[in-house]
Tab-separated table of C-alpha atoms and ligand atoms in Angstrom:
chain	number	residue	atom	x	y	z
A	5	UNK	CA	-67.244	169.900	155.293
A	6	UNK	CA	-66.493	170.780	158.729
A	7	UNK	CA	-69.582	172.284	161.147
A	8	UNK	CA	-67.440	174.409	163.481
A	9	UNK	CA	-71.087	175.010	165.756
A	10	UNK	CA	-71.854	171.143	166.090
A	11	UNK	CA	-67.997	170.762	167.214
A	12	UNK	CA	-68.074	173.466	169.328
A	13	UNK	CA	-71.230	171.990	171.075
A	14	UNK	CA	-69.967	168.505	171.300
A	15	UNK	CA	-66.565	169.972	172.283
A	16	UNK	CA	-67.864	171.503	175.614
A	17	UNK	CA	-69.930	168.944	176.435
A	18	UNK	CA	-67.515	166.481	176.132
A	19	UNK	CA	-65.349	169.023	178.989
A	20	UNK	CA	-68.115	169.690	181.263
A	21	UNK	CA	-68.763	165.251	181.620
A	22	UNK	CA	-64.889	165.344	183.103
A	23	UNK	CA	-65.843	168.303	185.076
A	24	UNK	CA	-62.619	170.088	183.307
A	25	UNK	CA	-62.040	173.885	182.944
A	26	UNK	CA	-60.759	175.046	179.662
A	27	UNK	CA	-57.166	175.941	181.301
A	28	UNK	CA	-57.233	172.119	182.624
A	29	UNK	CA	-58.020	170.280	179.790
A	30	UNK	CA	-55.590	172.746	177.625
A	31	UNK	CA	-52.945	171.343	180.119
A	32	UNK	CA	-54.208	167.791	179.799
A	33	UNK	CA	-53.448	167.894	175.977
A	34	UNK	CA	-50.864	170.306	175.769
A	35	UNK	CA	-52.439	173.185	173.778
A	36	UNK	CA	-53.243	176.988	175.100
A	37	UNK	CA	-56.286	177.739	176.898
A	38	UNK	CA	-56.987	180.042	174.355
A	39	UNK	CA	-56.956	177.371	171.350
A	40	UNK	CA	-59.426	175.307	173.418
A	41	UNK	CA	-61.698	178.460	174.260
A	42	UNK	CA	-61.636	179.601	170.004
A	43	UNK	CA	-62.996	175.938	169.542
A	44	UNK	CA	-66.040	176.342	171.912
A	45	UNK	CA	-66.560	179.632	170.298
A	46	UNK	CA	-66.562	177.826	166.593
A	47	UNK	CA	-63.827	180.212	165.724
A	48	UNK	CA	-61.533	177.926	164.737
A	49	UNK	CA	-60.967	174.388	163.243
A	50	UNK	CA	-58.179	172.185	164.959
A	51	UNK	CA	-55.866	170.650	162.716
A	52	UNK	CA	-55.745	166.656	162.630
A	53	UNK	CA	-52.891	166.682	165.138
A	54	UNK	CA	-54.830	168.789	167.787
A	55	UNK	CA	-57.918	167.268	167.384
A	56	UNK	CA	-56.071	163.563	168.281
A	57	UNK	CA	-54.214	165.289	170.734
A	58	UNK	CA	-57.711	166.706	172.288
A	59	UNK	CA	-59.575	163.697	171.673
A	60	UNK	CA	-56.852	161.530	174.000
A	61	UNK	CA	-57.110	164.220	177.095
A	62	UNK	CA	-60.828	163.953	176.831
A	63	UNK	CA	-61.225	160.026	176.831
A	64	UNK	CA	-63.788	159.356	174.444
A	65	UNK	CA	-65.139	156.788	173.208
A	66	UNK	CA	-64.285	155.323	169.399
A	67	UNK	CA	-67.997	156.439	167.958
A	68	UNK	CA	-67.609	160.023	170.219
A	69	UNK	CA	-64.097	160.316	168.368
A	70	UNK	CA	-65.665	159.409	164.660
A	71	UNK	CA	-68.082	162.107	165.868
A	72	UNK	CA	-65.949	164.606	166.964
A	73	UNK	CA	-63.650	163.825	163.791
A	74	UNK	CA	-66.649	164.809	161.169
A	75	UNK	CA	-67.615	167.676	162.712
A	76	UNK	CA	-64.513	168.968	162.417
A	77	UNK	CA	-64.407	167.948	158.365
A	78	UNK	CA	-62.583	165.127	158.732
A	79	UNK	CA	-62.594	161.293	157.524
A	80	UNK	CA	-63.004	159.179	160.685
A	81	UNK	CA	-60.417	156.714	158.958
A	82	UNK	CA	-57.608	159.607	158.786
A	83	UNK	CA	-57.169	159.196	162.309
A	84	UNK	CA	-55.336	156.325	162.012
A	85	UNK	CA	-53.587	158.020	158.583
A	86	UNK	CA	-51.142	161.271	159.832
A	87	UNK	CA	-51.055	163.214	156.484
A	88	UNK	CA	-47.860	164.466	155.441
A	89	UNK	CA	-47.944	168.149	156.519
A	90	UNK	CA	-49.172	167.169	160.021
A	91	UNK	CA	-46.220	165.255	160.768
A	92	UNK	CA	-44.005	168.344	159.208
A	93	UNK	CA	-45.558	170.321	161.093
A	94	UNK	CA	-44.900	168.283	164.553
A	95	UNK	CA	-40.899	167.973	163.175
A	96	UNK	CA	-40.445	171.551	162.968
A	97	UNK	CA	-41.818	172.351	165.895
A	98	UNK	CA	-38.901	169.670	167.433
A	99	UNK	CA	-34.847	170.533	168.535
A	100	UNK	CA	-32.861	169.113	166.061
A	101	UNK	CA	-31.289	166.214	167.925
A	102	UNK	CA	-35.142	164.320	167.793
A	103	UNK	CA	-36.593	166.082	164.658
A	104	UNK	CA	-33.051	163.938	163.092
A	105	UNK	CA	-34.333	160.878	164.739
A	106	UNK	CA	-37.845	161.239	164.492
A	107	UNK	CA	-36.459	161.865	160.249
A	108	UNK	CA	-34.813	158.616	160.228
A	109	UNK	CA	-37.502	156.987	161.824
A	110	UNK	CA	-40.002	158.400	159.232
A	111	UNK	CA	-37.836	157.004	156.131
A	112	UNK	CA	-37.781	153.782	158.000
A	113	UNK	CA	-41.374	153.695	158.080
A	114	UNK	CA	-41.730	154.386	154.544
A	115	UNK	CA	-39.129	151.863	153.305
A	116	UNK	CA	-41.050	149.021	155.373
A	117	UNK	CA	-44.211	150.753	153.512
A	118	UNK	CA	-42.416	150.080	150.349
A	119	UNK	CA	-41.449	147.055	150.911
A	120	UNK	CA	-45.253	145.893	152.634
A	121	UNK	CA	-46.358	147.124	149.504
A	122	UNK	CA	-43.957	145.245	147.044
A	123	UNK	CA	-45.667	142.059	148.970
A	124	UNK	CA	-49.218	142.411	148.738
A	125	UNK	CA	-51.065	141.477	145.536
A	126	UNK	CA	-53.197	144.157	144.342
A	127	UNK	CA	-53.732	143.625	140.655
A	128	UNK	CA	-55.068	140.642	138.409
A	129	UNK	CA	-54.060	140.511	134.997
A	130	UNK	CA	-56.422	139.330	132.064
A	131	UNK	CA	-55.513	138.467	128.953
A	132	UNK	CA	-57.735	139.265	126.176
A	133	UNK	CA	-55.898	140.248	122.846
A	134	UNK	CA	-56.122	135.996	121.489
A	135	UNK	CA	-58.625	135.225	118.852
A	136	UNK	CA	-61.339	135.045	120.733
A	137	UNK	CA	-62.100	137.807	122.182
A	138	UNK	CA	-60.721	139.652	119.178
A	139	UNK	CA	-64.152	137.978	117.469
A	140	UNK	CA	-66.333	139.582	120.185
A	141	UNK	CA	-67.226	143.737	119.734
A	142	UNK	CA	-66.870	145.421	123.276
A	143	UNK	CA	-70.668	144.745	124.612
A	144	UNK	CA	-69.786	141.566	124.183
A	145	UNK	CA	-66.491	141.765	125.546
A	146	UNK	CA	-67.686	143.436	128.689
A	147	UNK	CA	-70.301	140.220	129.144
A	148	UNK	CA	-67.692	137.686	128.848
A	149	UNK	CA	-65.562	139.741	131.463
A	150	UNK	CA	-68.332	140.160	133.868
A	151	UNK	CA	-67.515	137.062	136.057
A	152	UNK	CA	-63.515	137.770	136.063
A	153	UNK	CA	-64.237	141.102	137.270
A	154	UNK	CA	-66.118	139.917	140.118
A	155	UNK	CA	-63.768	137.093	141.131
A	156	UNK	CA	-61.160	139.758	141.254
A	157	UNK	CA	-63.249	142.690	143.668
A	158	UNK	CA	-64.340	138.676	145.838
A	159	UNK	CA	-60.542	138.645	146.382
A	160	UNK	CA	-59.844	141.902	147.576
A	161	UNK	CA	-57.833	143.331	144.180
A	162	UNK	CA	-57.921	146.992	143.399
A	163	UNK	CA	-56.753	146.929	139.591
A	164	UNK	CA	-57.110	145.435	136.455
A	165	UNK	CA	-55.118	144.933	134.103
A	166	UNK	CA	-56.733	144.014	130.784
A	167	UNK	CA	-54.098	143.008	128.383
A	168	UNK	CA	-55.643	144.268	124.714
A	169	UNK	CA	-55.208	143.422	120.552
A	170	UNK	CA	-53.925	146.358	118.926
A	171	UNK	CA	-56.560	148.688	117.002
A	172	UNK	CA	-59.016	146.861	119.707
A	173	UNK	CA	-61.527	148.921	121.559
A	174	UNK	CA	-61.847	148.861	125.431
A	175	UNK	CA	-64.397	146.848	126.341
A	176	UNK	CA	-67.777	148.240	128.302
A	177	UNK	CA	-67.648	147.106	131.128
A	178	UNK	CA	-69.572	147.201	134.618
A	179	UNK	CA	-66.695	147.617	137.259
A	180	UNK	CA	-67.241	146.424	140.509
A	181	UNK	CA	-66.883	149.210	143.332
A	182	UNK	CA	-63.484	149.915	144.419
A	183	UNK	CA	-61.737	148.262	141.016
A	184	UNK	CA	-59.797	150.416	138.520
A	185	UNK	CA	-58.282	149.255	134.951
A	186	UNK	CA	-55.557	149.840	133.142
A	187	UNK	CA	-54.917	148.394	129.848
A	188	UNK	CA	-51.753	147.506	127.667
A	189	UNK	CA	-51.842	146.699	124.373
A	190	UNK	CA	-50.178	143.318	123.232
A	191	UNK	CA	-48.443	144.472	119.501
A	192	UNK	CA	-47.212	140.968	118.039
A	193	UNK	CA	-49.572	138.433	118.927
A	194	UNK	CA	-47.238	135.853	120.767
A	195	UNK	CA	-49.062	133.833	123.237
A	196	UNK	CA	-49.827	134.042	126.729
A	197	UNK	CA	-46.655	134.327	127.927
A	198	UNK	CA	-46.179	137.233	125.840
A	199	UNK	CA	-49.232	138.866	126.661
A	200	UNK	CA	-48.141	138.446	130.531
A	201	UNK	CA	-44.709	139.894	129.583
A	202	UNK	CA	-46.576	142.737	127.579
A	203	UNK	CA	-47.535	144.008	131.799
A	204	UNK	CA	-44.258	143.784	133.305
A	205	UNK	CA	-44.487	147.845	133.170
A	206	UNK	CA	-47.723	148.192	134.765
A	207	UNK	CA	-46.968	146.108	136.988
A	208	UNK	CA	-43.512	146.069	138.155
A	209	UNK	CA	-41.627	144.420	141.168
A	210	UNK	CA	-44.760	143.200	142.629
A	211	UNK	CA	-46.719	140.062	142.864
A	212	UNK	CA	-49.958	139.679	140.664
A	213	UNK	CA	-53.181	137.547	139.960
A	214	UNK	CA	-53.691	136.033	136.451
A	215	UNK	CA	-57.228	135.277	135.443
A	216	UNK	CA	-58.251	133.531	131.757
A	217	UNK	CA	-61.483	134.657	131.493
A	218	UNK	CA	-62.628	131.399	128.979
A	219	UNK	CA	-62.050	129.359	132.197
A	220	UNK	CA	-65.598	130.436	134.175
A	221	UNK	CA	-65.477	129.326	137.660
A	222	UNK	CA	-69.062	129.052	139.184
A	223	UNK	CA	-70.233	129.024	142.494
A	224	UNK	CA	-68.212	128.106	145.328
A	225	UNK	CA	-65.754	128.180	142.705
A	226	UNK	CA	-65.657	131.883	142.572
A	227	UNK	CA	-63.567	132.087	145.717
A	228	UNK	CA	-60.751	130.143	144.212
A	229	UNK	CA	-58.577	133.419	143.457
A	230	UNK	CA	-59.240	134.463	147.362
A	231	UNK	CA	-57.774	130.996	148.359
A	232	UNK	CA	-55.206	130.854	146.339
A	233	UNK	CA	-53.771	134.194	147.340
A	234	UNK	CA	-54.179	133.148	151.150
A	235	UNK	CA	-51.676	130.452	149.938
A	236	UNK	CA	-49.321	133.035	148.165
A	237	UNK	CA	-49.412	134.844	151.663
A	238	UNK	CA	-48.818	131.841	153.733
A	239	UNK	CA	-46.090	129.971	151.020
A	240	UNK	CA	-45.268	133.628	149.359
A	241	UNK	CA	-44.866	131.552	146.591
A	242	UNK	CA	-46.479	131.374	143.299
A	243	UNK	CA	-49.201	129.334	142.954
A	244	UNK	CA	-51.836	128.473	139.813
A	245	UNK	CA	-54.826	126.465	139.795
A	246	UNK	CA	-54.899	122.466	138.663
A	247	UNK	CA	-58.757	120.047	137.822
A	248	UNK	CA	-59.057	116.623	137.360
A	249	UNK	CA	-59.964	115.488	133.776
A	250	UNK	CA	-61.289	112.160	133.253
A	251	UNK	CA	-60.231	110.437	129.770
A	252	UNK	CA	-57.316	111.795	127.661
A	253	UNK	CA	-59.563	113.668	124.614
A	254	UNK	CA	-58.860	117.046	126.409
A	255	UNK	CA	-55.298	116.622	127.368
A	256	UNK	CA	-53.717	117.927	123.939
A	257	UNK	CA	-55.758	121.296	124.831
A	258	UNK	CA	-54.538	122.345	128.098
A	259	UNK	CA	-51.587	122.342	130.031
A	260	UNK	CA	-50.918	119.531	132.037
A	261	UNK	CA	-49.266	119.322	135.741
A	262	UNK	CA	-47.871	116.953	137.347
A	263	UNK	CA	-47.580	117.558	141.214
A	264	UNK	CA	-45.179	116.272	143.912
A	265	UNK	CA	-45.032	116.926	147.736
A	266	UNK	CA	-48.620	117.509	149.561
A	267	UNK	CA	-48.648	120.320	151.475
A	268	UNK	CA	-52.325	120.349	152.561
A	269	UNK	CA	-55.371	119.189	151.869
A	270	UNK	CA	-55.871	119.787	148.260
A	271	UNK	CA	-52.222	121.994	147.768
A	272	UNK	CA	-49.133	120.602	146.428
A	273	UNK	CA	-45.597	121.725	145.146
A	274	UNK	CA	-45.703	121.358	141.397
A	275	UNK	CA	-43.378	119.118	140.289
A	276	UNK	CA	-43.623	119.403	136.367
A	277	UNK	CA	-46.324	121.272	133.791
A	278	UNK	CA	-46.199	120.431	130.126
A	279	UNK	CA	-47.981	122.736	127.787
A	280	UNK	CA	-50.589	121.049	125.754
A	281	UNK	CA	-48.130	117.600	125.103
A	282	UNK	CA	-49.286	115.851	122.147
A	283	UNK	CA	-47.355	112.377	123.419
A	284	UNK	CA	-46.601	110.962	126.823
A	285	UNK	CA	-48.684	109.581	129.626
A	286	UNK	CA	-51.367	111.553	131.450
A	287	UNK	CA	-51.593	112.719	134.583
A	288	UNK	CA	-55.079	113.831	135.098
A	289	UNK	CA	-54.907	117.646	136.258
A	290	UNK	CA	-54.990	119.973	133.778
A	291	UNK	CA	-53.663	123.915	134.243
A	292	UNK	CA	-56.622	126.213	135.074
A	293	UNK	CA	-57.035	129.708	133.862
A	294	UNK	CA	-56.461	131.366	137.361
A	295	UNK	CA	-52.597	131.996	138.861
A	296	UNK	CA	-50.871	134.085	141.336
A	297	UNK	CA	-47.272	134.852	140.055
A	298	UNK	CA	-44.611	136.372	142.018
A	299	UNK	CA	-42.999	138.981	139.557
A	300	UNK	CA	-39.809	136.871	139.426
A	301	UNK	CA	-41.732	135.002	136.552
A	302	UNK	CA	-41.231	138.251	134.360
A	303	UNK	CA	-37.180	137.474	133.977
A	304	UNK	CA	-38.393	133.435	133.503
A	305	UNK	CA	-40.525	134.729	130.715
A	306	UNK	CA	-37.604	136.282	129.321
A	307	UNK	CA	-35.421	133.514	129.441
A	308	UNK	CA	-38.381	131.175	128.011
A	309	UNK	CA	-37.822	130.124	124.448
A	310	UNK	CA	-40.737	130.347	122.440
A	311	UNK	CA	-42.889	126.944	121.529
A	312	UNK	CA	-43.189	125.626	117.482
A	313	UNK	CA	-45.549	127.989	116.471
A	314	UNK	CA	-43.291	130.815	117.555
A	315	UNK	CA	-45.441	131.223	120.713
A	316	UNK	CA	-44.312	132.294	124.019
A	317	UNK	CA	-46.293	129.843	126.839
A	318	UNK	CA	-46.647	130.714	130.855
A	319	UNK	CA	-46.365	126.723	131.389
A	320	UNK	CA	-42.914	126.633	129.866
A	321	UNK	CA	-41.675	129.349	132.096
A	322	UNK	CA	-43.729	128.361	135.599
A	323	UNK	CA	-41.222	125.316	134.516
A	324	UNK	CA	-38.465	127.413	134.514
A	325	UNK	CA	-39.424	129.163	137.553
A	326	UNK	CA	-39.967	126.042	139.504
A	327	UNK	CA	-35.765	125.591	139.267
A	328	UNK	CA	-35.523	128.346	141.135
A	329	UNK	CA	-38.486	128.621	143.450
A	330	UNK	CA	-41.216	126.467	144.312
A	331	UNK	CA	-44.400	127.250	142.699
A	332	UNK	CA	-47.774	125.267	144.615
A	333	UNK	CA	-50.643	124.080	143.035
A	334	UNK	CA	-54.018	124.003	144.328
A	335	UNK	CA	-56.412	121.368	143.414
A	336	UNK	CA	-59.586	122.964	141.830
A	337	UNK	CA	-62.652	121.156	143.121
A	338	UNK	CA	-66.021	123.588	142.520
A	339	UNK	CA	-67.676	123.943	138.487
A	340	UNK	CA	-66.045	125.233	136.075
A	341	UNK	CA	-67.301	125.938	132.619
A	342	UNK	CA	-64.353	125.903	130.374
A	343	UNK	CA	-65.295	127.612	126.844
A	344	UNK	CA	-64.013	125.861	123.934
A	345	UNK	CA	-61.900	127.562	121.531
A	346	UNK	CA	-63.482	128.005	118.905
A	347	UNK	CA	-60.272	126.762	116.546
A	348	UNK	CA	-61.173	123.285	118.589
A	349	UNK	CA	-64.483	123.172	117.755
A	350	UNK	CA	-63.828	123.295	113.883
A	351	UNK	CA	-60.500	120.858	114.051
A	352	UNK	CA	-63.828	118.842	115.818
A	353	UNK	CA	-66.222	119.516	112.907
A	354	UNK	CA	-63.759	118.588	110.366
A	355	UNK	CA	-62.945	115.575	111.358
A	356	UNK	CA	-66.656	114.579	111.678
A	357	UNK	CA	-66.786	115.671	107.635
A	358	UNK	CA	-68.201	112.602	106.083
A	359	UNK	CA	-70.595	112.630	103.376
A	360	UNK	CA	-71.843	109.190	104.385
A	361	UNK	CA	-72.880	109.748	107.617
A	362	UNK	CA	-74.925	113.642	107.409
A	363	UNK	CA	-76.256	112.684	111.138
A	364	UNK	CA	-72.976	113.337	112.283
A	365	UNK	CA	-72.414	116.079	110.449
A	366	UNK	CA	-75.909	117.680	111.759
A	367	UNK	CA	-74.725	116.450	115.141
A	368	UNK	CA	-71.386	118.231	114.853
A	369	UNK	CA	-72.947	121.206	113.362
A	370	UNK	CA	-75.404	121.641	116.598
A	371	UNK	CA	-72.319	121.417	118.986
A	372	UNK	CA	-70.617	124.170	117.209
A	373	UNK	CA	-74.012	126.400	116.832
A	374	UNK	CA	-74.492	125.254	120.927
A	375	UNK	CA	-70.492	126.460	122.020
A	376	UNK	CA	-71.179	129.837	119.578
A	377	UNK	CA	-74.125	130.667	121.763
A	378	UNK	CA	-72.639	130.007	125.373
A	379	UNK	CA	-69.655	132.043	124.027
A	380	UNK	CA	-71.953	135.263	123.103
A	381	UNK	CA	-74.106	134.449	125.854
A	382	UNK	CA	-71.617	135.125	128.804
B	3	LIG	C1	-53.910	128.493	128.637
B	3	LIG	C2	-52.693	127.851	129.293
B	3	LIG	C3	-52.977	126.413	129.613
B	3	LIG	C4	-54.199	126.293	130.484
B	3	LIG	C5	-55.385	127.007	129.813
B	3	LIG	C6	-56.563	127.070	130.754
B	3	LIG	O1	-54.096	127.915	127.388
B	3	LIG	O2	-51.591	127.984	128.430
B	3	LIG	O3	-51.873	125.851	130.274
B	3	LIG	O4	-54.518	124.945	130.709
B	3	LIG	O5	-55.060	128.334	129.431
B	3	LIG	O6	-57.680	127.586	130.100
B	3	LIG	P1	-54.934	128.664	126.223
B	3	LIG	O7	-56.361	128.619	126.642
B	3	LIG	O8	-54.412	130.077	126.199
B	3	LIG	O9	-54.651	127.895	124.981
């Protein structure tokens, strides 16, 4: 709302400090007397233009501008953002030979916008249409999401992109100021590399943020996505997230990497991932649930054939990717709290089953009622 009696006030004392007449500062900025004269009166409200025009000839300061700028209804930020019809405005008022080049100039500005734009990542995706979170009703849903939402707002996104089961509700969630979601709905239920193909429409030639939500990164930890796309600015490549794991046992449940050239402290080029390998030696870092993917990986996905179980997987096309560009990894240090899938935890029960030994059984039993409750819990 503009307040045409508080600019007109500020307006004239703003003159009278550069001991101007109203036919000298008119000159100064290029406007008729008369324009600066309705102002004063609070007869009239100067369009964005004017007003910067005005502001210049009368040298004020960058809090007397914001000032100046509300009173006359506008945003203090849309000084630095000409709108549309303001800069039509100034081209008609131009002979053709410089409203063409000033035209040119203004499609040039809006291709490099384009292509600023095409650059910058703006939107995580998150899976959620496996069979976990298919077990979970929306309350619960929302809980569990809680901590991806706020990694993604810590690093600066603006959307999310929840990727859903068909026939499943929207979760409630609490959004962080400043995020929006979308959501797509995953149809056949083909792995994570189909779920991540399921977005290539929402989110197009751009790069984008992948976060699993059953990896929960605590603490420090919760700036990992913010580092990780200071790397994707600085390599503009993409990059996902590696831990160490001590002993094998977890190795068949996680993808694996295997890393080559440092190129700082804790960030390397990846040199090969294997999804979940049942054989073969170790390396020691598994895949974490948290990537930043430049949108080439949407034609690798394509190209990926799907694993034995008829399952599309990210690792085997980050592979495929890696022929073509280099993809860094960066070491994952901070907590993480990884929740087991719950398919784990009974291939763990069952082969505790054993009638002679019910203490195990009992023991199994509590680590299964103990993962069930963290799971809800979140
Ligand atoms: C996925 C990835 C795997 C990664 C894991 C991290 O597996 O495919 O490479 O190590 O997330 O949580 P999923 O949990 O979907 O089986």
């Amino acid at each position: 709302m503009s307040d045409p009696q508080r600019l007109a006030s500020l307006f004239q004392r703003y003159r009278e400090r550069l001991d101007l007449t109203k036919a000298q500062l008119a000159q100064r900025a290029g406007v008729s007397a008369s324009f600066v004269t309705y102002i004063e009166k609070g007869q009239r409200r100067p369009s964005l233009e004017m007003l910067t025009r005005l502001m210049q000839a009368l040298d004020l300061t960058a809090s007397e501008k914001r000032e100046l700028l509300r009173a006359a209804g506008y945003q203090p930020t849309e000084e630095l953002m000409p709108r549309l019809g303001d800069i039509t405005e100034l081209l008609r008022d131009l002979p053709l030979p410089e409203r063409e080049e000033l035209t040119e100039e203004f499609f040039r500005l809006i291709s490099r916008w384009r292509e600023l734009r095409r650059k910058r990542v703006r939107r995580a995706v998150i899976p959620i249409a496996g069979w976990q979170p298919r077990l979970l009703s929306p309350e619960q849903l929302g809980k569990m999401l809680r901590p991806a939402l706020e990694e993604t707002a810590l690093a600066g996104l603006s959307e999310v992109v929840l990727v859903l089961a068909p026939g499943k509700a929207v979760p409630t969630l609490k959004l962080p100021r400043g995020l929006k979601v979308r959501t797509v709905v995953q149809e056949p239920q083909l792995g994570l590399g189909h779920a991540i193909l399921t977005t290539q429409g929402a989110v197009g030639d751009e790069p984008f943020a992948v976060i699993l939500p059953d990896d929960i990164l605590l603490g420090e930890g919760r700036q990992c996505l913010r580092q990780m796309l200071a790397l994707y600015e600085e390599y503009r490549c993409s990059v996902l997230a590696v831990t160490g794991v001590e002993g094998a046992a977890d190795f068949k449940n996680y993808g694996i990497a295997q890393l080559g050239k440092p190129l700082r402290e804790n960030v390397y080029l990846v040199k090969e991932l294997r999804e979940k390998p049942t054989t073969g030696r170790h390396t020691g870092l598994t895949i974490v649930g948290r990537y930043v993917l430049t949108p080439q990986i949407f034609e690798a996905l394509q190209a990926t054939t799907p694993d034995k179980n008829n399952e599309l997987q990210l690792t085997d096309a980050l592979n495929l990717l890696s022929r073509r560009q280099r993809i860094g990894a960066f070491v994952y240090t901070e907590k993480l709290f990884r929740v087991t899938p719950i398919k784990i935890l009974l291939e763990q029960l069952i082969e505790t089953l054993d009638e002679s030994q019910p203490e195990r059984l009992e023991q199994a039993m509590q680590i299964t009622r103990k993962a069930l409750q963290e799971l809800t819990a979140l």
